[in-house]
CSV table of C-alpha atoms and ligand atoms in Angstrom, one decimal:
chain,number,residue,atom,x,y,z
A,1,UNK,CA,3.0,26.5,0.6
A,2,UNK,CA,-0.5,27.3,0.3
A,3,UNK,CA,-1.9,30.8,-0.7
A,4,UNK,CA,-5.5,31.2,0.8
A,5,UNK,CA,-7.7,33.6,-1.3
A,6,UNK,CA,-10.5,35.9,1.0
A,7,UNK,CA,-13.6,34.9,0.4
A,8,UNK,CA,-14.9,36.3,-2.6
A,9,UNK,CA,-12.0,36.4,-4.9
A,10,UNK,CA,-12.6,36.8,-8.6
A,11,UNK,CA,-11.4,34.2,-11.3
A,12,UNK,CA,-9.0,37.2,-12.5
A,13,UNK,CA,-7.7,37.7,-9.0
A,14,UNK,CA,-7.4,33.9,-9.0
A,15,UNK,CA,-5.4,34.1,-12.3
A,16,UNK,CA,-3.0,36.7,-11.5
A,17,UNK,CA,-2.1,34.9,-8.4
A,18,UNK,CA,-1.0,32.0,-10.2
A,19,UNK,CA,0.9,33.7,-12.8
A,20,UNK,CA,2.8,35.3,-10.2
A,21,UNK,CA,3.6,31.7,-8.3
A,22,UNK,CA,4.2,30.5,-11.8
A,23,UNK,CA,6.8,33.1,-12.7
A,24,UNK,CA,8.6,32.1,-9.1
A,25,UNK,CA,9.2,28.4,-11.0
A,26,UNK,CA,6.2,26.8,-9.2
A,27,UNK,CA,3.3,24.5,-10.2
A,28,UNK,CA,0.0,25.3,-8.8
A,29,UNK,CA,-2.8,23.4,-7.7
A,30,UNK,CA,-6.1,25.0,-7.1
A,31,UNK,CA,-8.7,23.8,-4.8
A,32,UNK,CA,-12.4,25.6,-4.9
A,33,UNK,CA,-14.0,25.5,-2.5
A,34,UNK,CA,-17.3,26.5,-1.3
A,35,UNK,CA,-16.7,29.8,0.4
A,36,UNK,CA,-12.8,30.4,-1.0
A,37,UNK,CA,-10.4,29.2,-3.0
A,38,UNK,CA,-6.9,28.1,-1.8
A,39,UNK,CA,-4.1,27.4,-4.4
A,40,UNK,CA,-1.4,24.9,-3.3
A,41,UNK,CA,2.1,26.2,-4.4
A,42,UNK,CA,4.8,23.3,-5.2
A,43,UNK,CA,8.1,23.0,-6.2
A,44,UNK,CA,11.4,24.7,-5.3
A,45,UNK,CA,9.8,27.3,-2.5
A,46,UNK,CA,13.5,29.1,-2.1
A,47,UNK,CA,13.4,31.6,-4.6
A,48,UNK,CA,9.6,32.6,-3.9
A,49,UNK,CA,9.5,36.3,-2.7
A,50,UNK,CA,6.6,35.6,-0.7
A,51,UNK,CA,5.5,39.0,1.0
A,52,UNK,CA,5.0,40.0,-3.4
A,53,UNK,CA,2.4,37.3,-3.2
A,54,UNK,CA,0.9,38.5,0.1
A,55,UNK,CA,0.4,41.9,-1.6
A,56,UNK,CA,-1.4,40.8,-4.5
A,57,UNK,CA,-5.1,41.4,-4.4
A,58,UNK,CA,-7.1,39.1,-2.5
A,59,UNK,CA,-5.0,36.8,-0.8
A,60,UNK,CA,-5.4,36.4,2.6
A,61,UNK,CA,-2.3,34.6,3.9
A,62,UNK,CA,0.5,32.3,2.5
A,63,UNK,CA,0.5,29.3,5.2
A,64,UNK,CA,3.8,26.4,5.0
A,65,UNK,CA,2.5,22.8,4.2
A,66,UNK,CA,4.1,21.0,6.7
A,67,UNK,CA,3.2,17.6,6.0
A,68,UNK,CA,5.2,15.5,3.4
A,69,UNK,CA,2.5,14.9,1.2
A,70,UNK,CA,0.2,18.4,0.2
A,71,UNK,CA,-2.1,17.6,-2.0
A,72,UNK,CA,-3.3,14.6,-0.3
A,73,UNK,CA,-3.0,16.6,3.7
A,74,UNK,CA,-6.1,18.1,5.4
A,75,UNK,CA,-3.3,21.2,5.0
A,76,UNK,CA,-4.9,22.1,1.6
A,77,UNK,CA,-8.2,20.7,1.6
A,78,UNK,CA,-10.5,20.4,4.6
A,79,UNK,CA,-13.7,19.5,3.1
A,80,UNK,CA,-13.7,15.7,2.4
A,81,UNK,CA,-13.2,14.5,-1.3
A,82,UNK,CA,-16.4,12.5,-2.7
A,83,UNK,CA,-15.6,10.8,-6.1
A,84,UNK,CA,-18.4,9.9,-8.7
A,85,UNK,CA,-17.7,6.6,-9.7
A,86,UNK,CA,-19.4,4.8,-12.6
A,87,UNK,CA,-21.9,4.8,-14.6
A,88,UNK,CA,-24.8,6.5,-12.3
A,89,UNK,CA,-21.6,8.4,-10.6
A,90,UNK,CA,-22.2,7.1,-7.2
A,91,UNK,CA,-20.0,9.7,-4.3
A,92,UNK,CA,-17.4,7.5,-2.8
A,93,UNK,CA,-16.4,9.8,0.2
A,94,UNK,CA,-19.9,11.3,0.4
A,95,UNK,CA,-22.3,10.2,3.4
A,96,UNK,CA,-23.4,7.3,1.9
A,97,UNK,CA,-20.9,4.1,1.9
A,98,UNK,CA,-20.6,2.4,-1.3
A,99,UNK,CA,-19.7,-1.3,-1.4
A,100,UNK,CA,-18.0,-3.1,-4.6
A,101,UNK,CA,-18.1,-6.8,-4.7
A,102,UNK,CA,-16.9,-9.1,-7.7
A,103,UNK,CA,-14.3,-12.1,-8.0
A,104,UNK,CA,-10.7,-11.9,-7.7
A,105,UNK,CA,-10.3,-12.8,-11.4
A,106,UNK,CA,-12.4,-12.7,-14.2
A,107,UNK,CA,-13.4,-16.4,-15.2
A,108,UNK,CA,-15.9,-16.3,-18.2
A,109,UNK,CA,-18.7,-14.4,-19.3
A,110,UNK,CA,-21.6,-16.3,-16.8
A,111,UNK,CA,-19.2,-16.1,-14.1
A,112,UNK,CA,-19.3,-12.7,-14.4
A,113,UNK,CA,-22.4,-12.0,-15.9
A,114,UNK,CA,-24.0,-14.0,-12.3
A,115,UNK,CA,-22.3,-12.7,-9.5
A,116,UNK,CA,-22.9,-8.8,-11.7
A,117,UNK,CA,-26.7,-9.8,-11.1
A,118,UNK,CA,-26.3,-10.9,-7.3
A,119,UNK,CA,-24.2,-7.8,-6.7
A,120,UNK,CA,-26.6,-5.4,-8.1
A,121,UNK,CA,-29.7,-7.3,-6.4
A,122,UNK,CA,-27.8,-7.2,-2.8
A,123,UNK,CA,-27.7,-3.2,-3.5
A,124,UNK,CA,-23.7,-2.3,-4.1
A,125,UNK,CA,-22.0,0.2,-6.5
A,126,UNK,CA,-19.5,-1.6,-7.8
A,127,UNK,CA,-18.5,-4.9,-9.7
A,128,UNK,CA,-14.4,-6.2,-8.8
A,129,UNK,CA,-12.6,-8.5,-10.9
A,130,UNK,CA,-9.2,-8.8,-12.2
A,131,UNK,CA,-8.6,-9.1,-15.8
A,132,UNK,CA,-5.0,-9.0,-15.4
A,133,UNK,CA,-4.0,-10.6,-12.2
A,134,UNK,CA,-0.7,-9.8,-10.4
A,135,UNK,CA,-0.1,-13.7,-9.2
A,136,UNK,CA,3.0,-14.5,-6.7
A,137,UNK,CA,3.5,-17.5,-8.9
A,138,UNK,CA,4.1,-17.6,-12.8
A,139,UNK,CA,2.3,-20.8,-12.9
A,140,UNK,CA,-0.9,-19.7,-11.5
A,141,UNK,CA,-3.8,-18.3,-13.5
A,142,UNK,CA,-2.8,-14.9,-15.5
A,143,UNK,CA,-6.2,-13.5,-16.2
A,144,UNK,CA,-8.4,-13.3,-19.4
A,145,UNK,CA,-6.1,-9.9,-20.0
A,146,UNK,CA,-8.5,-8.3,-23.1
A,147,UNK,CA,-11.2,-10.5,-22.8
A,148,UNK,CA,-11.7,-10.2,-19.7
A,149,UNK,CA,-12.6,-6.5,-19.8
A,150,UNK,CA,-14.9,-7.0,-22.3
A,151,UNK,CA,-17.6,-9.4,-20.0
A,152,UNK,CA,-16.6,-6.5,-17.8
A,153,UNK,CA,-17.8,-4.0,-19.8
A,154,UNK,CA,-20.8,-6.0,-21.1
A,155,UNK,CA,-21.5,-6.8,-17.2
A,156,UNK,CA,-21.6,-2.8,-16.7
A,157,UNK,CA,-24.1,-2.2,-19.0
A,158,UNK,CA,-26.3,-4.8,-18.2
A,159,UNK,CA,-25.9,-3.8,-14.4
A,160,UNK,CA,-25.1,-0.2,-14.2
A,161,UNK,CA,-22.7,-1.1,-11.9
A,162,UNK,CA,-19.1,0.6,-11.4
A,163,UNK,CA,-16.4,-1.5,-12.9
A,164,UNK,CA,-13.1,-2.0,-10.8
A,165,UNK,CA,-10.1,-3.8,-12.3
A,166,UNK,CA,-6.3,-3.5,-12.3
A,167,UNK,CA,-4.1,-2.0,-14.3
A,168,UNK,CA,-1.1,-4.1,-13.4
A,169,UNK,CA,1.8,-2.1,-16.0
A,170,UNK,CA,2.4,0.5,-17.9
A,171,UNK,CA,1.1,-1.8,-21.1
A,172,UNK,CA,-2.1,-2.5,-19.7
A,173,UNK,CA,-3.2,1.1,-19.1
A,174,UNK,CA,-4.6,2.4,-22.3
A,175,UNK,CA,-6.4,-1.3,-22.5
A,176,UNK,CA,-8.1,-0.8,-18.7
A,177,UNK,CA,-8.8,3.1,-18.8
A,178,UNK,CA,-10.8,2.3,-21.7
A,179,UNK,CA,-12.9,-0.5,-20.5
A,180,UNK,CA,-13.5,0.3,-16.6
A,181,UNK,CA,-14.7,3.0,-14.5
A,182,UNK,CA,-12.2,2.5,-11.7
A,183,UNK,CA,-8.7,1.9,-12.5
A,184,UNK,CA,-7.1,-0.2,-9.0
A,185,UNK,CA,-3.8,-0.3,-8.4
A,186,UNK,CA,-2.6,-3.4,-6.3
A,187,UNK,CA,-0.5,-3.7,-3.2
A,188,UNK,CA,2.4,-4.7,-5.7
A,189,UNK,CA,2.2,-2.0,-7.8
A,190,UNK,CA,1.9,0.7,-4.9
A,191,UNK,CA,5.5,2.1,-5.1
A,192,UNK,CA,5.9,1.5,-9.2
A,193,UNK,CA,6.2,5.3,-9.2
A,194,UNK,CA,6.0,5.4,-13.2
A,195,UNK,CA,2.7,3.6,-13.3
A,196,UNK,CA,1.2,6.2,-10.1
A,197,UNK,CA,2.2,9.3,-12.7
A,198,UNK,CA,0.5,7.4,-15.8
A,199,UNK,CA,-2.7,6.7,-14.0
A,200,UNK,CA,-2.4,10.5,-12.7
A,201,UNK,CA,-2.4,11.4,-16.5
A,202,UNK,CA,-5.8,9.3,-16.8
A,203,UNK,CA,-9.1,10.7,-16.6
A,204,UNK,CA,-10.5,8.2,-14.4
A,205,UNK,CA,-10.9,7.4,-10.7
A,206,UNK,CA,-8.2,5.4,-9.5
A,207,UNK,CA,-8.5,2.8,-6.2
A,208,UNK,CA,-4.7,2.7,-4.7
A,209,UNK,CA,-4.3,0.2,-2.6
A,210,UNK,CA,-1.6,0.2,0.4
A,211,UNK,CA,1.2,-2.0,-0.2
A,212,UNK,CA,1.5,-4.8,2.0
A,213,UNK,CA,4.6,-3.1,4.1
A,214,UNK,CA,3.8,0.4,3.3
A,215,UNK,CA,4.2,2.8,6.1
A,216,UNK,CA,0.9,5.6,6.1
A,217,UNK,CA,2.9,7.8,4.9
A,218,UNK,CA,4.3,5.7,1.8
A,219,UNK,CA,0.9,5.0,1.2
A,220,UNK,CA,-0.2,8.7,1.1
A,221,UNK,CA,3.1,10.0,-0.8
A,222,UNK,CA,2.1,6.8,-3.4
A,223,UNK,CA,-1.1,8.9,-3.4
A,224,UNK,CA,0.6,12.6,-4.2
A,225,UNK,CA,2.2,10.8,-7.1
A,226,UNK,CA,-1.2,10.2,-8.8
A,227,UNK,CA,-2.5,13.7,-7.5
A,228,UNK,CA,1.2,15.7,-8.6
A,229,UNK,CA,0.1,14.3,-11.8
A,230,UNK,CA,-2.9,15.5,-12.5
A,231,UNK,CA,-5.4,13.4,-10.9
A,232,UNK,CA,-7.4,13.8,-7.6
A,233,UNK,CA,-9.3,10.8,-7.7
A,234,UNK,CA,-8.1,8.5,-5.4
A,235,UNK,CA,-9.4,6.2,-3.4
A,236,UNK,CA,-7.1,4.8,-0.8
A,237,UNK,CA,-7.8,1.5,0.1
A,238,UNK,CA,-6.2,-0.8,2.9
A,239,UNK,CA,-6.0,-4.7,2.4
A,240,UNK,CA,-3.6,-5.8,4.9
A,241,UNK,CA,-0.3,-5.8,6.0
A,242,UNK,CA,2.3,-8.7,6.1
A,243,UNK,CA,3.2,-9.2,10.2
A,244,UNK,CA,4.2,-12.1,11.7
A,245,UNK,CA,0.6,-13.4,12.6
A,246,UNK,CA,-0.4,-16.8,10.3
A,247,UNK,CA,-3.7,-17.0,11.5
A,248,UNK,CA,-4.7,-14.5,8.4
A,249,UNK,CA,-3.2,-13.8,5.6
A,250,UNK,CA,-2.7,-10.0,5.9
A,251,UNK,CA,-3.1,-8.1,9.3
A,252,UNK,CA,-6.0,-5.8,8.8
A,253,UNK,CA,-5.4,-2.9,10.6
A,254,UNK,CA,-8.5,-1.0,11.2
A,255,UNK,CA,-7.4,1.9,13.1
A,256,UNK,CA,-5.7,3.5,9.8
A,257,UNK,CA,-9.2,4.4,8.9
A,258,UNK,CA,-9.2,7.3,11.7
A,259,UNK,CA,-5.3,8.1,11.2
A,260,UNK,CA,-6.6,8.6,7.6
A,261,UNK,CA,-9.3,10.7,8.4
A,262,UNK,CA,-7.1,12.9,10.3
A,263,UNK,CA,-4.8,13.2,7.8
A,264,UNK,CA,-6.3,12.9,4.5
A,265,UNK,CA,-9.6,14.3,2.6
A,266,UNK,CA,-9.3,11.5,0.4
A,267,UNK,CA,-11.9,8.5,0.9
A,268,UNK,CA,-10.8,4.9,2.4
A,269,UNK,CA,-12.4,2.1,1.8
A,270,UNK,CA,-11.0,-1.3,3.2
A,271,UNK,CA,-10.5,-4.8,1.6
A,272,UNK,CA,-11.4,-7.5,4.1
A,273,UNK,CA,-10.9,-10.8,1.8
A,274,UNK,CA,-7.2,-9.9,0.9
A,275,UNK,CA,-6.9,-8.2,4.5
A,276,UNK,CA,-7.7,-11.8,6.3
A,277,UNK,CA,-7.4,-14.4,3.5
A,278,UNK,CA,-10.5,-15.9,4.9
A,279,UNK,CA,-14.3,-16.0,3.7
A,280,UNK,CA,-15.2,-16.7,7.7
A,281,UNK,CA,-13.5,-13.7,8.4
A,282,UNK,CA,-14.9,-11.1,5.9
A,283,UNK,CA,-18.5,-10.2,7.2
A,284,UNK,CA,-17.3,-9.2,10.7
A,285,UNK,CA,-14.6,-7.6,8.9
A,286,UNK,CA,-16.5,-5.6,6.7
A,287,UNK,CA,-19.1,-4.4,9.8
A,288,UNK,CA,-16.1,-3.3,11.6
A,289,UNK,CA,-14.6,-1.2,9.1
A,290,UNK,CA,-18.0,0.7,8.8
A,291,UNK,CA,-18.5,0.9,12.0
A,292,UNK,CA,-14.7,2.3,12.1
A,293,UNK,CA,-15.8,5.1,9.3
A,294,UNK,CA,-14.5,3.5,6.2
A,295,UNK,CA,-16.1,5.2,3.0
A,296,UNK,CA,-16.5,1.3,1.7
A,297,UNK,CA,-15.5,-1.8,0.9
A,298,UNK,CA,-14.4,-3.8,-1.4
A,299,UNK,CA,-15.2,-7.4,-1.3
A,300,UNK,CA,-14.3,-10.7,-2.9
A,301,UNK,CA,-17.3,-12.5,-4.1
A,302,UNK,CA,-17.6,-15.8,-6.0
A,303,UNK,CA,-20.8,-17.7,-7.1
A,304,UNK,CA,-18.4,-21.2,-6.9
A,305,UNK,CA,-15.6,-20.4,-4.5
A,306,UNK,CA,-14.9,-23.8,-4.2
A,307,UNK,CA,-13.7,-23.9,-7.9
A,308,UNK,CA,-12.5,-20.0,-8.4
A,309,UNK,CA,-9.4,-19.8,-10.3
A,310,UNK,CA,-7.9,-17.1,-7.5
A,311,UNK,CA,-8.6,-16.3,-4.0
A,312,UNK,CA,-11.5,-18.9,-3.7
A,313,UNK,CA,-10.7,-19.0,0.2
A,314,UNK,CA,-11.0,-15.5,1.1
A,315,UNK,CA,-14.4,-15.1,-1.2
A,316,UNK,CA,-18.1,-14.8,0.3
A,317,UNK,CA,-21.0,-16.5,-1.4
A,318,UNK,CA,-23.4,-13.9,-3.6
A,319,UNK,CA,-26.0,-15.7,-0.7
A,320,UNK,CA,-23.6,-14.7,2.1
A,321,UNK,CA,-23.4,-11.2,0.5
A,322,UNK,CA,-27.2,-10.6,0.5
A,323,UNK,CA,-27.3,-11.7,4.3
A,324,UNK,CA,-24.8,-9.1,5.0
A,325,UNK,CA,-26.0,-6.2,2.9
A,326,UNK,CA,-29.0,-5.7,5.6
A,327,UNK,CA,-26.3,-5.5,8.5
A,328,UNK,CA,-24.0,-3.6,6.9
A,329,UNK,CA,-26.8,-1.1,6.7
A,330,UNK,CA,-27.8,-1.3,10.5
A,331,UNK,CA,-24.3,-0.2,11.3
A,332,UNK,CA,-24.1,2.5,8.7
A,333,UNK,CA,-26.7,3.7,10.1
A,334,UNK,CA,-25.2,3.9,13.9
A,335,UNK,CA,-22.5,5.8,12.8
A,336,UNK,CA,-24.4,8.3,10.7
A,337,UNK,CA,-24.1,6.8,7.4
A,338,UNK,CA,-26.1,5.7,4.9
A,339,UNK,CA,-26.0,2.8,2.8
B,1,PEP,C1,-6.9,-8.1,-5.9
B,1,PEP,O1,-7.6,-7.2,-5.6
B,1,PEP,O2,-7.3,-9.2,-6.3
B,1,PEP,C2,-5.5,-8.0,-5.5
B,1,PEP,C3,-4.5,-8.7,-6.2
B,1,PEP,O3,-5.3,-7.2,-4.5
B,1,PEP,P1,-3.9,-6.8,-3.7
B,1,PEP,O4,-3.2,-5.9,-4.7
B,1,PEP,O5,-4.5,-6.0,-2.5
B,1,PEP,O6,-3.2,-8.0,-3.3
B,2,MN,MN1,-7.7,-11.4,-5.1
């Protein structure tokens, strides 16, 4: 349930409301907002004597949350969530869109330390790589693992850019929450419920990204997880799904962006190299999910696809990337964006 203070209502009022929902055996979640406060209730709601809380000074009404995930539902918060990402805290969910580009995997330091420079040049946020890669095949490449973050982090201050990179277990969490700004969890990794309540323990922003046969409302319950945890700062991202079609290697379906909006005040970017599988593919891709209302992008980017150790296919050109940066703008713009 949700309690919804008046407008108004001091920080003591505040407090005594949620020592009173405490004392009913529930765990509250307080959301400020600009003109009042709300203060999402969960837990076991039958024992709650709810016309007690009514009475208490202040609040304004006790409303059901009817949706299965809360803290993630337009229920609880209607004013959109905008997360500060990196090291100049760029808004992810704020009017401008913000567009992270980098390798699938971390390579070597001049790998990394190029595309950084083209990334920054072409004007995005953010700089992707994995330095532990989640491969379908035990024989492919594994990552760097350590050293990998480290031309990460090295790439960041050089750049100033955002750094986004996997945490792909429990082990590598402590490692990647102190070497990146963004902690992504993969498609694989989407319903590995202990690893969603350790990254909610983190403070850092994590990108969740929907699992390749997750239903919407998997992929937002995957999101409560991190939320019931502790932290709000997640970034739902899609990437594809698996369907029948072999022309691409994911389905990207677009239209979750506006089922997202309707639903969710979290931001949603959209991954259109693993959501096609094909470098061809990405720059119409990424216009569309602009032009769709996606909060950004995340794209695969490679300075010598031909030789990248992952993904090589599915990743633009830094050249590519600084063709499309312009358009990417144009249709920002047309949908009352900025980038
Ligand atoms: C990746 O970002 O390189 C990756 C492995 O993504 P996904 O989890 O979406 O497959
Ligand atoms: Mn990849």
């Amino acid at each position: 349930m949700i309690i919804v203070m008046k407008p108004g209502a001091t920080k003591e009022q505040i407090q005594h409301v949620i020592a009173l929902v405490n004392d009913y055996g529930l765990k509250e979640h307080p959301i400020y907002g600009t003109d009042r406060t709300v203060i999402a209730c969960l837990g076991d709601k039958r024992a709650v004597n709810k016309d007690a809380i009514e009475n208490a000074p202040m609040v304004e009404k006790i409303v059901p949350i009817l949706s299965p995930y809360k803290m993630a539902s337009l229920e609880v918060k209607k004013e959109r969530t905008q997360i500060p990402i990196g090291p100049k805290g760029f808004p992810i969910g704020g009017p401008a869109v913000g567009i992270i580009a980098g390798p699938c995997s971390v390579e070597d330091r001049r790998q990394i330390m190029t595309t950084a420079q083209a990334v920054r040049q072409a004007g995005c946020i953010g700089l992707r790589g994995g330095a532990y890669k989640p491969r379908t095949s035990p024989y492919s490449f594994q990552g760097l693992g350590l050293e990998g973050l480290k031309i990460l982090a090295e790439a960041r201050e050089e750049t100033g850019l955002a750094i986004v990179t996997e945490v792909i277990g429990l082990e590598q969490l402590e490692p990647v929450a102190q070497y990146s700004d963004v902690l992504q969890i993969g498609a694989r990794n989407m319903q590995h419920y202990p690893l969603l309540e350790a990254v909610g323990k983190v403070q850092k922003p994590v990108l969740l990204k929907r699992g390749m046969s997750a239903s919407i409302d998997e992929f937002l319950l995957a999101a409560e997880y991190i939320i019931n945890a502790g932290n709000p700062n997640v970034i739902l991202c899609e990437r594809g799904i698996r369907t029948f079609e072999e022309y691409v290697r994911n389905t990207l379906p677009l239209a979750i962006i506006p089922a997202l909006r309707e639903r969710t005040h979290l931001p949603v970017i959209v991954d259109p190299s693993h959501g096609t599988g094909h470098a061809y593919m990405v720059p119409p891709m990424c216009l569309a999910a602009i032009a769709a209302g996606a909060d950004g992008l995340i794209v695969e980017c490679h300075p010598d696809p031909e030789h990248a150790a992952s993904d090589g296919a599915q990743s633009i050109t830094p050249q590519t990337l600084s063709q499309l940066m312009p358009k990417l703008r144009r249709v920002a713009e047309a949908v009352d964006r900025t980038l």
